[in-house]
PDB file of N, CA and C in Angstrom:
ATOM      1  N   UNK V1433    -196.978-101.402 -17.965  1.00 54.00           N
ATOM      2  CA  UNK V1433    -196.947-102.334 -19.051  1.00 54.00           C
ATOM      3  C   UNK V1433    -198.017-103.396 -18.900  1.00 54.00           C
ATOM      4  N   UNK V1434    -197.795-104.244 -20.043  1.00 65.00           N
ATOM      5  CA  UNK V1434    -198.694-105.327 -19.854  1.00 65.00           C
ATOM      6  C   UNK V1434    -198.274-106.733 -19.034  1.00 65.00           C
ATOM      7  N   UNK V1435    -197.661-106.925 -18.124  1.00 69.00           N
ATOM      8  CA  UNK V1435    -196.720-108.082 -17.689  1.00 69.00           C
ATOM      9  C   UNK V1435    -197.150-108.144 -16.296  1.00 69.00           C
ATOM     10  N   UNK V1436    -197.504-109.032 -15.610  1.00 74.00           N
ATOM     11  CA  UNK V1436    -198.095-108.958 -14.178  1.00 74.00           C
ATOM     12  C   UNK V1436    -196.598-109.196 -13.320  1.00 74.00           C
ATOM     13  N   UNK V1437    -195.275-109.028 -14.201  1.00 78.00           N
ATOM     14  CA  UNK V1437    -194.510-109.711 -13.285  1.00 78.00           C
ATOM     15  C   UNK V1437    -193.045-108.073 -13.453  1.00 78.00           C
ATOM     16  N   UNK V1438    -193.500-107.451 -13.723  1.00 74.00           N
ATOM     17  CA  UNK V1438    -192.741-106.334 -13.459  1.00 74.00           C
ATOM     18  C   UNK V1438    -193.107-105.092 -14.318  1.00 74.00           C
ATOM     19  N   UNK V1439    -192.472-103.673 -14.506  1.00 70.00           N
ATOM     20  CA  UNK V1439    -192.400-102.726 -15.062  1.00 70.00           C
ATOM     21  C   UNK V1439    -192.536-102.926 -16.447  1.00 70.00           C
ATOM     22  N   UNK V1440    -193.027-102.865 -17.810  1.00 70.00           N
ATOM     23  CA  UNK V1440    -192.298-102.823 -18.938  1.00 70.00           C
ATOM     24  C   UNK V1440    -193.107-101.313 -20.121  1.00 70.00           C
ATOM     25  N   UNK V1441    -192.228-100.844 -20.466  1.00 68.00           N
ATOM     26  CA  UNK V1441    -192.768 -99.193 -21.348  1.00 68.00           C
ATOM     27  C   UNK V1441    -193.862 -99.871 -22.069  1.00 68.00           C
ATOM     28  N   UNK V1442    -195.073 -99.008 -22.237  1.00 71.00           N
ATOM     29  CA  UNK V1442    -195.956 -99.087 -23.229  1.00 71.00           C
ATOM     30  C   UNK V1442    -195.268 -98.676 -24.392  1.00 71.00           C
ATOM     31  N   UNK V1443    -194.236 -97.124 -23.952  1.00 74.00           N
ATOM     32  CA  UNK V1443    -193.890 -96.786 -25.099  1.00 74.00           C
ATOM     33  C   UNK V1443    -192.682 -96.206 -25.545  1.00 74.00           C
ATOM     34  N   UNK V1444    -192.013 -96.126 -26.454  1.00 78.00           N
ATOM     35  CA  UNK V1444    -190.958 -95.825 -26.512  1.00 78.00           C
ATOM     36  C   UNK V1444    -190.447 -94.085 -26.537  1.00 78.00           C
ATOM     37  N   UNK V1445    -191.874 -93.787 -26.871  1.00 86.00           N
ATOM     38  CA  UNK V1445    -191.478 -92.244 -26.953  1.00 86.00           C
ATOM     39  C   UNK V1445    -193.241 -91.296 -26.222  1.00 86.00           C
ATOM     40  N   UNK V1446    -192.576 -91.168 -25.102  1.00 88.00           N
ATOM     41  CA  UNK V1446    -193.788 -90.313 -24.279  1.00 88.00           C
ATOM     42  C   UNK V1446    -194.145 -89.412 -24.368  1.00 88.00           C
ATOM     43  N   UNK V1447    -193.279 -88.174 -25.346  1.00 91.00           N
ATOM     44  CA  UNK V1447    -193.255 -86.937 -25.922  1.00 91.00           C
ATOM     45  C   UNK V1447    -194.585 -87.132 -27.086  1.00 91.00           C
ATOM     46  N   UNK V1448    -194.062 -88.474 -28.119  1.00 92.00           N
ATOM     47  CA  UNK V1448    -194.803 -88.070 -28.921  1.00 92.00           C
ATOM     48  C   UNK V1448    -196.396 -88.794 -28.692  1.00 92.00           C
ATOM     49  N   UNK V1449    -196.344 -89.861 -27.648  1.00 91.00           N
ATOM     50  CA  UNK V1449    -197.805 -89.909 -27.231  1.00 91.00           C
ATOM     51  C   UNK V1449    -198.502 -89.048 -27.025  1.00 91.00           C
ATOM     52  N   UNK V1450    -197.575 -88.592 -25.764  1.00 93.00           N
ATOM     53  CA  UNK V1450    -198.456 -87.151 -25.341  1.00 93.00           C
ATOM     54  C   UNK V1450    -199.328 -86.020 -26.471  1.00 93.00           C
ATOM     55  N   UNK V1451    -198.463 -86.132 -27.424  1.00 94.00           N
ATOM     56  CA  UNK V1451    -198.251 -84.995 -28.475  1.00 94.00           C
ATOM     57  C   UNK V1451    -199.754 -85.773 -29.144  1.00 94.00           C
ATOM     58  N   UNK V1452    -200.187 -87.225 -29.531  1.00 94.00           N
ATOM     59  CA  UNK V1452    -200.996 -87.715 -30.333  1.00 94.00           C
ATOM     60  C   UNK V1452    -202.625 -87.676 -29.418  1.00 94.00           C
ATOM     61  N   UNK V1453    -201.974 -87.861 -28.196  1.00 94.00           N
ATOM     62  CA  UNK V1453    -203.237 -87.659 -27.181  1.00 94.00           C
ATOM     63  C   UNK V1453    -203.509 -86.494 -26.820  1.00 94.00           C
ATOM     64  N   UNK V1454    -202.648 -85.060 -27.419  1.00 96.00           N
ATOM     65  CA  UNK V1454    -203.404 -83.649 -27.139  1.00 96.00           C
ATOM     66  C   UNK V1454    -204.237 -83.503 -28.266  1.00 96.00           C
ATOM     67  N   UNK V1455    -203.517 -83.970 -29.685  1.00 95.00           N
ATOM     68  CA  UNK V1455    -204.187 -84.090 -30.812  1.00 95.00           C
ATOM     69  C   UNK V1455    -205.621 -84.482 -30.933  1.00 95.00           C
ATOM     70  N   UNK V1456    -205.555 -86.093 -29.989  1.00 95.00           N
ATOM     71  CA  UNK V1456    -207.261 -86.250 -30.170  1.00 95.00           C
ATOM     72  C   UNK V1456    -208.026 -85.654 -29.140  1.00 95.00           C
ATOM     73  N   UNK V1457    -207.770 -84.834 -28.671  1.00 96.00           N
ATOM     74  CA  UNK V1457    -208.491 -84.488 -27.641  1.00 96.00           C
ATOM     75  C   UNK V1457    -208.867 -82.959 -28.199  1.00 96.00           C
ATOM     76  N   UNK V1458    -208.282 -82.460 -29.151  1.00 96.00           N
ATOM     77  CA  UNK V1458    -208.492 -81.092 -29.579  1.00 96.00           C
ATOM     78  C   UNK V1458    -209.384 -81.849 -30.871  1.00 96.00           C
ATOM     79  N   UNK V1459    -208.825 -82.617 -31.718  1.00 94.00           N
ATOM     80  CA  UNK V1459    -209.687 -82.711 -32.911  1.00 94.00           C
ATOM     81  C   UNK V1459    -210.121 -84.138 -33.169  1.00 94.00           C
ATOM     82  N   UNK V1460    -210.518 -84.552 -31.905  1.00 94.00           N
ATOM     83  CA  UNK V1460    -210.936 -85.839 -32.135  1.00 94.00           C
ATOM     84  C   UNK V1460    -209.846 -87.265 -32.370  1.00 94.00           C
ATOM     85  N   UNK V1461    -210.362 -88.572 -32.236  1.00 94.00           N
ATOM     86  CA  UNK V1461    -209.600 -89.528 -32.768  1.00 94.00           C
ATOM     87  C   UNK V1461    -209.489 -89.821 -34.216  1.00 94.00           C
ATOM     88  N   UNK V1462    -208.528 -89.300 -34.903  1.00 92.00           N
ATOM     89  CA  UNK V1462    -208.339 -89.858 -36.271  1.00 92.00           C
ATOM     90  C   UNK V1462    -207.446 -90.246 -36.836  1.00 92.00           C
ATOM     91  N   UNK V1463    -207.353 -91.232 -37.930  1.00 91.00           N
ATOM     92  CA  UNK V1463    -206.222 -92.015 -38.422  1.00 91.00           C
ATOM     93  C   UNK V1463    -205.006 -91.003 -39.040  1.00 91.00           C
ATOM     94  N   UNK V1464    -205.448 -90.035 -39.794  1.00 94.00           N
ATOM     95  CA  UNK V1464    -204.344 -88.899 -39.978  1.00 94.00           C
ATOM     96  C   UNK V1464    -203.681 -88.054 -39.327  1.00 94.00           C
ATOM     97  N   UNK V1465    -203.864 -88.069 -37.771  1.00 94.00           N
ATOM     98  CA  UNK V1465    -203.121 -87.424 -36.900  1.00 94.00           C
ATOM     99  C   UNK V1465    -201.707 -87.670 -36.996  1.00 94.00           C
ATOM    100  N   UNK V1466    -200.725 -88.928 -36.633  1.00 93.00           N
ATOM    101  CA  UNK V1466    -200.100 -89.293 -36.742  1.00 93.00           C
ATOM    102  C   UNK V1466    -199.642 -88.871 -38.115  1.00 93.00           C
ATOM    103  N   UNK V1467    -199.765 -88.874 -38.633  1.00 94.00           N
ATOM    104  CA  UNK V1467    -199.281 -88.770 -40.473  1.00 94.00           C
ATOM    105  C   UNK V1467    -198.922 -86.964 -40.339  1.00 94.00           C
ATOM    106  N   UNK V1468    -200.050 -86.421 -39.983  1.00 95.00           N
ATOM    107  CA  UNK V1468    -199.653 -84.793 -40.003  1.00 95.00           C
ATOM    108  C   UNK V1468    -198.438 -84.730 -38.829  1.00 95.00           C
ATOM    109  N   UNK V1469    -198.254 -84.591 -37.525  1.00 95.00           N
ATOM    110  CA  UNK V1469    -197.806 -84.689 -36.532  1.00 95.00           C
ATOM    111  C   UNK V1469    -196.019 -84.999 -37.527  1.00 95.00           C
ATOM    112  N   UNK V1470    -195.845 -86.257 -38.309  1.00 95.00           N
ATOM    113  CA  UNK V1470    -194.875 -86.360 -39.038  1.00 95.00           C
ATOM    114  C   UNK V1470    -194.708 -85.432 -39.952  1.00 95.00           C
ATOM    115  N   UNK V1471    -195.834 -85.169 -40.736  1.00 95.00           N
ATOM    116  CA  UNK V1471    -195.422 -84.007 -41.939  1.00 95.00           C
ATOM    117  C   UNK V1471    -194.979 -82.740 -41.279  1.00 95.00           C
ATOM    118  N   UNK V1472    -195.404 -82.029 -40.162  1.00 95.00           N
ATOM    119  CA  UNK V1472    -195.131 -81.089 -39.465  1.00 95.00           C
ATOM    120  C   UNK V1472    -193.885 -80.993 -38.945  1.00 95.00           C
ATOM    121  N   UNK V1473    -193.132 -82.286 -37.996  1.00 95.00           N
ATOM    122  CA  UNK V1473    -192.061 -82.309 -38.263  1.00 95.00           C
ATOM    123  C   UNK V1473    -190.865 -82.537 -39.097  1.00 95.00           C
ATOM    124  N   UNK V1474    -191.457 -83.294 -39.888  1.00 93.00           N
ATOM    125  CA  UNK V1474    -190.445 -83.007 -41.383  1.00 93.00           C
ATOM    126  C   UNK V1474    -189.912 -82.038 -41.910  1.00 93.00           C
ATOM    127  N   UNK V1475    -191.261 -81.122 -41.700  1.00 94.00           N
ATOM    128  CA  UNK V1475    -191.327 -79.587 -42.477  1.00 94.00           C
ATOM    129  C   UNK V1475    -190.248 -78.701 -41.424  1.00 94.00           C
ATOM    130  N   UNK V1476    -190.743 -79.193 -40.008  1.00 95.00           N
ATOM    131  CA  UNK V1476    -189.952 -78.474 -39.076  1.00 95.00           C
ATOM    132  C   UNK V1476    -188.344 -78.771 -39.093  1.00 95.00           C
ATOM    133  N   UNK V1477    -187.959 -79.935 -39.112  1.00 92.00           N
ATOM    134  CA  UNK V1477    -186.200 -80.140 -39.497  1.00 92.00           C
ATOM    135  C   UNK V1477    -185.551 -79.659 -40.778  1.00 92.00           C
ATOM    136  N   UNK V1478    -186.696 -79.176 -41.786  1.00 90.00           N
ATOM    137  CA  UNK V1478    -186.214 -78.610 -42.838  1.00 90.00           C
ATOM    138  C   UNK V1478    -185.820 -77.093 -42.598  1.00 90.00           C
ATOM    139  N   UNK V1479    -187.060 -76.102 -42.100  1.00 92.00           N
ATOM    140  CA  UNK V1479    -186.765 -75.180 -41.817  1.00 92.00           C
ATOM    141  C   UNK V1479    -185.284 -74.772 -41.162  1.00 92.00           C
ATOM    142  N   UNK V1480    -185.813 -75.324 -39.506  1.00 92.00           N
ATOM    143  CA  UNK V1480    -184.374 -75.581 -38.902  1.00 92.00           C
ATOM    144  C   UNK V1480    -183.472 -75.643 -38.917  1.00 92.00           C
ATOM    145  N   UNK V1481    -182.966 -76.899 -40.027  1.00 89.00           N
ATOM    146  CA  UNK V1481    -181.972 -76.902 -40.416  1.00 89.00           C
ATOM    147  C   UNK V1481    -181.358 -75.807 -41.124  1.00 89.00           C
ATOM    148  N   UNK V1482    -182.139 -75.351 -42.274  1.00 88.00           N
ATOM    149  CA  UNK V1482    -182.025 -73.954 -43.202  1.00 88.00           C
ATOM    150  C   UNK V1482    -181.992 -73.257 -42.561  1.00 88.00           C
ATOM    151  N   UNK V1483    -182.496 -72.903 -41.517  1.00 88.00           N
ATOM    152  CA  UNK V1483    -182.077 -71.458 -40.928  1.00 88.00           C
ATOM    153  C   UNK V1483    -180.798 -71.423 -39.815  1.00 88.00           C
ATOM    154  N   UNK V1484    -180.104 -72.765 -39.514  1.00 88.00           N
ATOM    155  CA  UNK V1484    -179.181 -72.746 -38.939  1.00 88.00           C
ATOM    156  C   UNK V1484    -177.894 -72.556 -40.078  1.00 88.00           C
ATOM    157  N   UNK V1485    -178.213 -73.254 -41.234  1.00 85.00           N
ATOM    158  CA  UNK V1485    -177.130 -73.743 -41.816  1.00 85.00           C
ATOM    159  C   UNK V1485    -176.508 -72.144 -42.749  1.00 85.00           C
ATOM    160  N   UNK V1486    -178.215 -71.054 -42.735  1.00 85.00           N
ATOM    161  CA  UNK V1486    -177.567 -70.085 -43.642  1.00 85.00           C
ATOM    162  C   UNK V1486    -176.904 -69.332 -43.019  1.00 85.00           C
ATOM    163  N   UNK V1487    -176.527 -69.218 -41.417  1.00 85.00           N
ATOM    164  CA  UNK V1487    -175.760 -68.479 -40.475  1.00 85.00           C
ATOM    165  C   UNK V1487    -174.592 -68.726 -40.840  1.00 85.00           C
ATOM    166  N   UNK V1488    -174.079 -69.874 -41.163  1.00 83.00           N
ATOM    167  CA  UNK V1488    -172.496 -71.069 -40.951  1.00 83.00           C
ATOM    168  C   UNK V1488    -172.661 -71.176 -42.628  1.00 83.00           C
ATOM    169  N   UNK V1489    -172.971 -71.529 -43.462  1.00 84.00           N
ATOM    170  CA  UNK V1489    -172.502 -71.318 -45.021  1.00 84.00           C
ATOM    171  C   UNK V1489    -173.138 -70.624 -46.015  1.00 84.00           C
ATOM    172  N   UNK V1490    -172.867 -70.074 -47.107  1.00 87.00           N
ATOM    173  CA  UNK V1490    -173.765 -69.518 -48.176  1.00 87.00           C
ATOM    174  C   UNK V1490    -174.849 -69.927 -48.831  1.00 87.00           C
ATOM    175  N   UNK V1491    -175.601 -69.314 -49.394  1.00 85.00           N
ATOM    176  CA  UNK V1491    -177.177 -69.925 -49.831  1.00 85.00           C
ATOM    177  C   UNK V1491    -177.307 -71.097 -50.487  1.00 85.00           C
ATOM    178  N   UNK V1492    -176.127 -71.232 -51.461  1.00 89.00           N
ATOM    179  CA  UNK V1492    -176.373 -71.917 -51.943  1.00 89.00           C
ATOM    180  C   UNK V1492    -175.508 -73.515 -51.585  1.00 89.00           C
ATOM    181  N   UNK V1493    -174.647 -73.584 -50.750  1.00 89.00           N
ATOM    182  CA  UNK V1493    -174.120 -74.463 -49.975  1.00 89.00           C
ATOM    183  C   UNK V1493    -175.327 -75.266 -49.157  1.00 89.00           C
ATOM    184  N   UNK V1494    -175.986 -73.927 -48.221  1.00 86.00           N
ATOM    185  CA  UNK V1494    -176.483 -74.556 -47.301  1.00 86.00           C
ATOM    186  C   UNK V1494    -178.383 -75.116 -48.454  1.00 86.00           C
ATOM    187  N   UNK V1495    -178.297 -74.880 -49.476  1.00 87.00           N
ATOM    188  CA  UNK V1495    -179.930 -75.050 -49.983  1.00 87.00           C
ATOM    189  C   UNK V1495    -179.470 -77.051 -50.743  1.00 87.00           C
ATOM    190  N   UNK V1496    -177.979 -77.096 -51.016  1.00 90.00           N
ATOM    191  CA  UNK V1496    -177.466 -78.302 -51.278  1.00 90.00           C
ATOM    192  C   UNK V1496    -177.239 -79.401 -50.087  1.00 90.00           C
ATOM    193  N   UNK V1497    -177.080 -78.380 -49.319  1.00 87.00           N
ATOM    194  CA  UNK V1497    -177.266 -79.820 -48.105  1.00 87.00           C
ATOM    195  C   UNK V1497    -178.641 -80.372 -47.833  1.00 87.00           C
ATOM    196  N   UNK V1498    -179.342 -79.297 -47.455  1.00 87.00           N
ATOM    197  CA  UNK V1498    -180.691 -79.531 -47.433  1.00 87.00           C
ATOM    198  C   UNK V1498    -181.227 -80.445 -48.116  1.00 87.00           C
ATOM    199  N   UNK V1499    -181.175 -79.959 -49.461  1.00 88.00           N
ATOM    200  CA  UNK V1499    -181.695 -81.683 -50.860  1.00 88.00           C
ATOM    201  C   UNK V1499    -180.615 -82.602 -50.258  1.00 88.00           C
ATOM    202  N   UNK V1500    -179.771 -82.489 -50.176  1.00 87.00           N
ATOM    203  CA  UNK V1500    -179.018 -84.174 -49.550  1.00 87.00           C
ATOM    204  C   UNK V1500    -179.687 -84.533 -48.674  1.00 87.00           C
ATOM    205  N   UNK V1501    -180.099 -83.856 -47.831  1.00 83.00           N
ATOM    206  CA  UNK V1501    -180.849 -84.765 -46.190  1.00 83.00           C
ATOM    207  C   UNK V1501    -181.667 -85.002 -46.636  1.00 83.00           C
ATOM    208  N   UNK V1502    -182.930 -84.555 -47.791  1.00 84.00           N
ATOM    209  CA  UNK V1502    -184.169 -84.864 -48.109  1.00 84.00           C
ATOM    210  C   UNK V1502    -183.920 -85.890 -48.737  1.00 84.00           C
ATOM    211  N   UNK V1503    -183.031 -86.131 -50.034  1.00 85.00           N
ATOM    212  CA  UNK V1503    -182.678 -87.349 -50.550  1.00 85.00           C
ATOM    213  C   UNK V1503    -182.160 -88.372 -50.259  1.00 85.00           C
ATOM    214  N   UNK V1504    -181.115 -88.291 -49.217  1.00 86.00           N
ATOM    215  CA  UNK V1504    -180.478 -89.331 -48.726  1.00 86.00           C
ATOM    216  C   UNK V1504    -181.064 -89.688 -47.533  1.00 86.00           C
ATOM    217  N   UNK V1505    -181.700 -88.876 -46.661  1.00 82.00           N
ATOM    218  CA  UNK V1505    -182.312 -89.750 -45.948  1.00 82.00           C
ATOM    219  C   UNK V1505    -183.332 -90.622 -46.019  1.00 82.00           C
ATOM    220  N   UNK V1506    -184.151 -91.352 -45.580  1.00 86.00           N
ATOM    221  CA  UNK V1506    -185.150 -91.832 -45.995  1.00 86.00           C
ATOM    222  C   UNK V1506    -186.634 -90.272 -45.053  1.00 86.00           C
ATOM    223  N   UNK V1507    -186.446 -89.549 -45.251  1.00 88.00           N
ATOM    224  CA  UNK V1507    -187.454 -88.043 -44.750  1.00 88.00           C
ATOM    225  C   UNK V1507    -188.767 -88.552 -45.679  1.00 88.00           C
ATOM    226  N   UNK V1508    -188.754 -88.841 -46.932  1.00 86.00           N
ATOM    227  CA  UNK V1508    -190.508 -88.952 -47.355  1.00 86.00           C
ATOM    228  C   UNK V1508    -190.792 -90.531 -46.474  1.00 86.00           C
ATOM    229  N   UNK V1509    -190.229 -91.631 -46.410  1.00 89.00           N
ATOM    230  CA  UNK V1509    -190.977 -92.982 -45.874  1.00 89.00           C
ATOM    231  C   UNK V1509    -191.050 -92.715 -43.921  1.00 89.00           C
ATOM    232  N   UNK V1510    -190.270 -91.738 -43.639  1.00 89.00           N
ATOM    233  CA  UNK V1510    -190.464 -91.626 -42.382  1.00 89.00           C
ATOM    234  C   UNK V1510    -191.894 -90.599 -42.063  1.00 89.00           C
ATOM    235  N   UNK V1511    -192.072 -89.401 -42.977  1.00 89.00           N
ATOM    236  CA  UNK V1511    -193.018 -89.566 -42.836  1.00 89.00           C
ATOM    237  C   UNK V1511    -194.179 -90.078 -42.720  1.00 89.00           C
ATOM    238  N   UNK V1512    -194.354 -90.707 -43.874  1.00 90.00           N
ATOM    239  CA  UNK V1512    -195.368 -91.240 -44.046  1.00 90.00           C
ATOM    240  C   UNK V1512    -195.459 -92.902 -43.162  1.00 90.00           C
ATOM    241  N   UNK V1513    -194.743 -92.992 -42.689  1.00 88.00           N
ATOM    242  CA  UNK V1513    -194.907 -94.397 -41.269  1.00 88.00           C
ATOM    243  C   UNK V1513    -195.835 -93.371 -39.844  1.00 88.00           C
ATOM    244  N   UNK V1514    -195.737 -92.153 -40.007  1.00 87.00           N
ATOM    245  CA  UNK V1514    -196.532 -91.181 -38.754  1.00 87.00           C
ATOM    246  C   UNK V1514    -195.756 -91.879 -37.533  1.00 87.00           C
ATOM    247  N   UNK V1515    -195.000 -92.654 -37.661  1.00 89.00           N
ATOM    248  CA  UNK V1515    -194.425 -92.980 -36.160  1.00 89.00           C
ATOM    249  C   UNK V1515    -193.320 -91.654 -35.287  1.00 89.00           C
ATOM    250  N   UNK V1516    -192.599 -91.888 -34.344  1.00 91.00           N
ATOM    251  CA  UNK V1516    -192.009 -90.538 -33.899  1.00 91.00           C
ATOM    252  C   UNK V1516    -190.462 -90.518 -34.473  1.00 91.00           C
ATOM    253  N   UNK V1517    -190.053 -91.046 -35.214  1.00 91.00           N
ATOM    254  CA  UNK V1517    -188.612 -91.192 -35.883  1.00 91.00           C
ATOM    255  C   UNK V1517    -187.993 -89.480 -35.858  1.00 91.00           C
ATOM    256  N   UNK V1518    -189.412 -89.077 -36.731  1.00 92.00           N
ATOM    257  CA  UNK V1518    -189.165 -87.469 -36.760  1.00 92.00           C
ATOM    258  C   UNK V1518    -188.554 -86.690 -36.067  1.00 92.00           C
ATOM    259  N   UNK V1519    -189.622 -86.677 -34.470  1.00 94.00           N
ATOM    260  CA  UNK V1519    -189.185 -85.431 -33.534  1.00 94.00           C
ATOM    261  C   UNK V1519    -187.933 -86.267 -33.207  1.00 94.00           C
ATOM    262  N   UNK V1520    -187.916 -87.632 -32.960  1.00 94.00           N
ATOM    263  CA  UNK V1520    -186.461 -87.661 -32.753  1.00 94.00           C
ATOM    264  C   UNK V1520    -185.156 -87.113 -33.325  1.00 94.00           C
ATOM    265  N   UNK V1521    -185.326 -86.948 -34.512  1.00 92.00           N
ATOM    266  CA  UNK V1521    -184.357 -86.691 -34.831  1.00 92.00           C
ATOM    267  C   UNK V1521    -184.477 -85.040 -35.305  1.00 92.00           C
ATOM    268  N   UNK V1522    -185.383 -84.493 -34.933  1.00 93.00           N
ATOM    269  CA  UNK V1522    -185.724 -82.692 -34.574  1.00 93.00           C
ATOM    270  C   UNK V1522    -184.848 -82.457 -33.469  1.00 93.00           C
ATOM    271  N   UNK V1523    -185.568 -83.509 -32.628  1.00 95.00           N
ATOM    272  CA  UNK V1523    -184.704 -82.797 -31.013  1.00 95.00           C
ATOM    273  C   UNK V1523    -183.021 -83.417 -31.058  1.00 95.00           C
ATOM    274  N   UNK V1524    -182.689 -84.619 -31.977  1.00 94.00           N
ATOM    275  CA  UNK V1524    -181.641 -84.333 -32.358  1.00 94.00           C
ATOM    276  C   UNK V1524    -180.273 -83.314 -33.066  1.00 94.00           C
ATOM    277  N   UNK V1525    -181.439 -82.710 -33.349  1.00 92.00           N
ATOM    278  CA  UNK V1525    -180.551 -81.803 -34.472  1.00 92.00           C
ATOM    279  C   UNK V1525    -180.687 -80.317 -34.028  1.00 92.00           C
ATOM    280  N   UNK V1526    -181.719 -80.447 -32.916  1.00 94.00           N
ATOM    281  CA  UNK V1526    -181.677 -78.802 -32.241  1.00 94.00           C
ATOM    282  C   UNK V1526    -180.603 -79.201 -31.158  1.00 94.00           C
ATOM    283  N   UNK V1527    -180.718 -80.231 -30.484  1.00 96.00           N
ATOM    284  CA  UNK V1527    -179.810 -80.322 -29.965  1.00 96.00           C
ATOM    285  C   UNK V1527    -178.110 -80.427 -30.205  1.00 96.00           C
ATOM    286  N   UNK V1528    -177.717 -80.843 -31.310  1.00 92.00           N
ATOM    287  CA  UNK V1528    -176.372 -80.723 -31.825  1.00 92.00           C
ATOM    288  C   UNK V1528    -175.984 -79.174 -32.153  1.00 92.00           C
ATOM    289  N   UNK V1529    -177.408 -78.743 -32.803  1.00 90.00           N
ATOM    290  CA  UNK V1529    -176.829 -77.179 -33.385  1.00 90.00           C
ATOM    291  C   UNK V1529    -176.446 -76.156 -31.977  1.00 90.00           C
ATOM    292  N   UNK V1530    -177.332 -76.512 -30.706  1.00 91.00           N
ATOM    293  CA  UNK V1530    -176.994 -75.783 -29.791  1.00 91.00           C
ATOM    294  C   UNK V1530    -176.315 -76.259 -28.929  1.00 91.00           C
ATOM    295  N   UNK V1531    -175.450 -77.447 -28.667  1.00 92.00           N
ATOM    296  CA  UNK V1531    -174.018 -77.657 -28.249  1.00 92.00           C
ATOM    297  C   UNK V1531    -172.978 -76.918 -29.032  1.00 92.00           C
ATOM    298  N   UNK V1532    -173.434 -76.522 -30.664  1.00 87.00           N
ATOM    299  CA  UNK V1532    -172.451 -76.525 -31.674  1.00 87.00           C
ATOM    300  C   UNK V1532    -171.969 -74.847 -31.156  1.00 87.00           C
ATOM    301  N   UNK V1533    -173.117 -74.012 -31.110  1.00 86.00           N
ATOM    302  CA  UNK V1533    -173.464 -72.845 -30.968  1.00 86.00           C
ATOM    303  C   UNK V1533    -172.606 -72.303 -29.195  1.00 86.00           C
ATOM    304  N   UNK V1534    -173.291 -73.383 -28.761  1.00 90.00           N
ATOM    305  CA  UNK V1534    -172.730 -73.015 -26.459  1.00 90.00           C
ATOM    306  C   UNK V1534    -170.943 -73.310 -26.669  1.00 90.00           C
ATOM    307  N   UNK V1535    -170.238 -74.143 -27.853  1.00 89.00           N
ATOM    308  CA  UNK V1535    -168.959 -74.491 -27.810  1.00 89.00           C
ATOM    309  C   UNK V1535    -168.116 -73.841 -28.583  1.00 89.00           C
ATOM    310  N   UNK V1536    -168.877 -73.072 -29.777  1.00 85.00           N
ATOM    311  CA  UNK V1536    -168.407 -71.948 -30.373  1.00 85.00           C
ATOM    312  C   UNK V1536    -168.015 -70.461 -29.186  1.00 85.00           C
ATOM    313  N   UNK V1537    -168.934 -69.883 -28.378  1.00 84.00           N
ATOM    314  CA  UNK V1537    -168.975 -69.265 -27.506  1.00 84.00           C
ATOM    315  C   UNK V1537    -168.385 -69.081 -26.393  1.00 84.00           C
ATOM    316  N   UNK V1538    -167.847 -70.347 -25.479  1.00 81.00           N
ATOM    317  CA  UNK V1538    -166.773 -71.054 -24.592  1.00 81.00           C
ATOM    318  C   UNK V1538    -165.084 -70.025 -25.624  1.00 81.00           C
ATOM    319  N   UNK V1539    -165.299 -69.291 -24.330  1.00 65.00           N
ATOM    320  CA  UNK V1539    -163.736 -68.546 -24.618  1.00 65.00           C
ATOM    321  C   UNK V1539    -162.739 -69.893 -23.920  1.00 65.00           C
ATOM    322  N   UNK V1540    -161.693 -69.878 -25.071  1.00 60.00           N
ATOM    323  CA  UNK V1540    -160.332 -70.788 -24.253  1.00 60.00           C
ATOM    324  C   UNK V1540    -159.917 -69.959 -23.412  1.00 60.00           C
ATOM    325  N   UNK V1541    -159.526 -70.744 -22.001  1.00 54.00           N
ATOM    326  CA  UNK V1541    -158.606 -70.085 -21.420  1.00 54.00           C
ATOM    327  C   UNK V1541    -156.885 -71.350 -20.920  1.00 54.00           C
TER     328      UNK V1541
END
């Protein structure tokens, strides 16, 4: 950190630094990295989600949830901030679906 008097994070999310510093290093430093990096994961929790949700309900159940998360969440202003809100809540939601998935599987005994 910047503090001569102990430890403090530059950053809050080291995944997605990392992720912005492979970026400029493959295509240079530019102001739209960040912005794609978000659109990519946007696009990616959409998929995701859709392809988890058409396993567990019908097409058209699971194509109505989908527009709810797009609408009700705030998904277009998070993009477009390019900050990491996104993968957070990617690796949130891969992560719930595959607790959901390892606890379905767990025979009772």
């Amino acid at each position: 950190g910047v503090s001569q008097f102990g430890f403090s994070s530059s950053t809050s999310s080291p995944l997605w630094t990392f992720l912005i510093a492979i970026s400029y290093m493959i295509f240079g430093v530019n102001d739209y990295i960040p912005f794609i990096l978000s659109l990519l994961t946007g696009i990616l929790i959409i998929i995701y989600s859709h392809s988890i949700l058409l396993t567990r309900l019908d097409a058209f159940r699971s194509k109505i949830f989908i527009a709810s998360t797009i609408i009700i969440t705030p998904l277009s202003i998070l993009t477009l901030s390019g900050m990491e809100h996104l993968l957070h809540a990617l690796l949130n939601i891969i992560f719930l679906f595959s607790a959901i998935e390892y606890l379905d599987n767990q025979q009772v005994t």
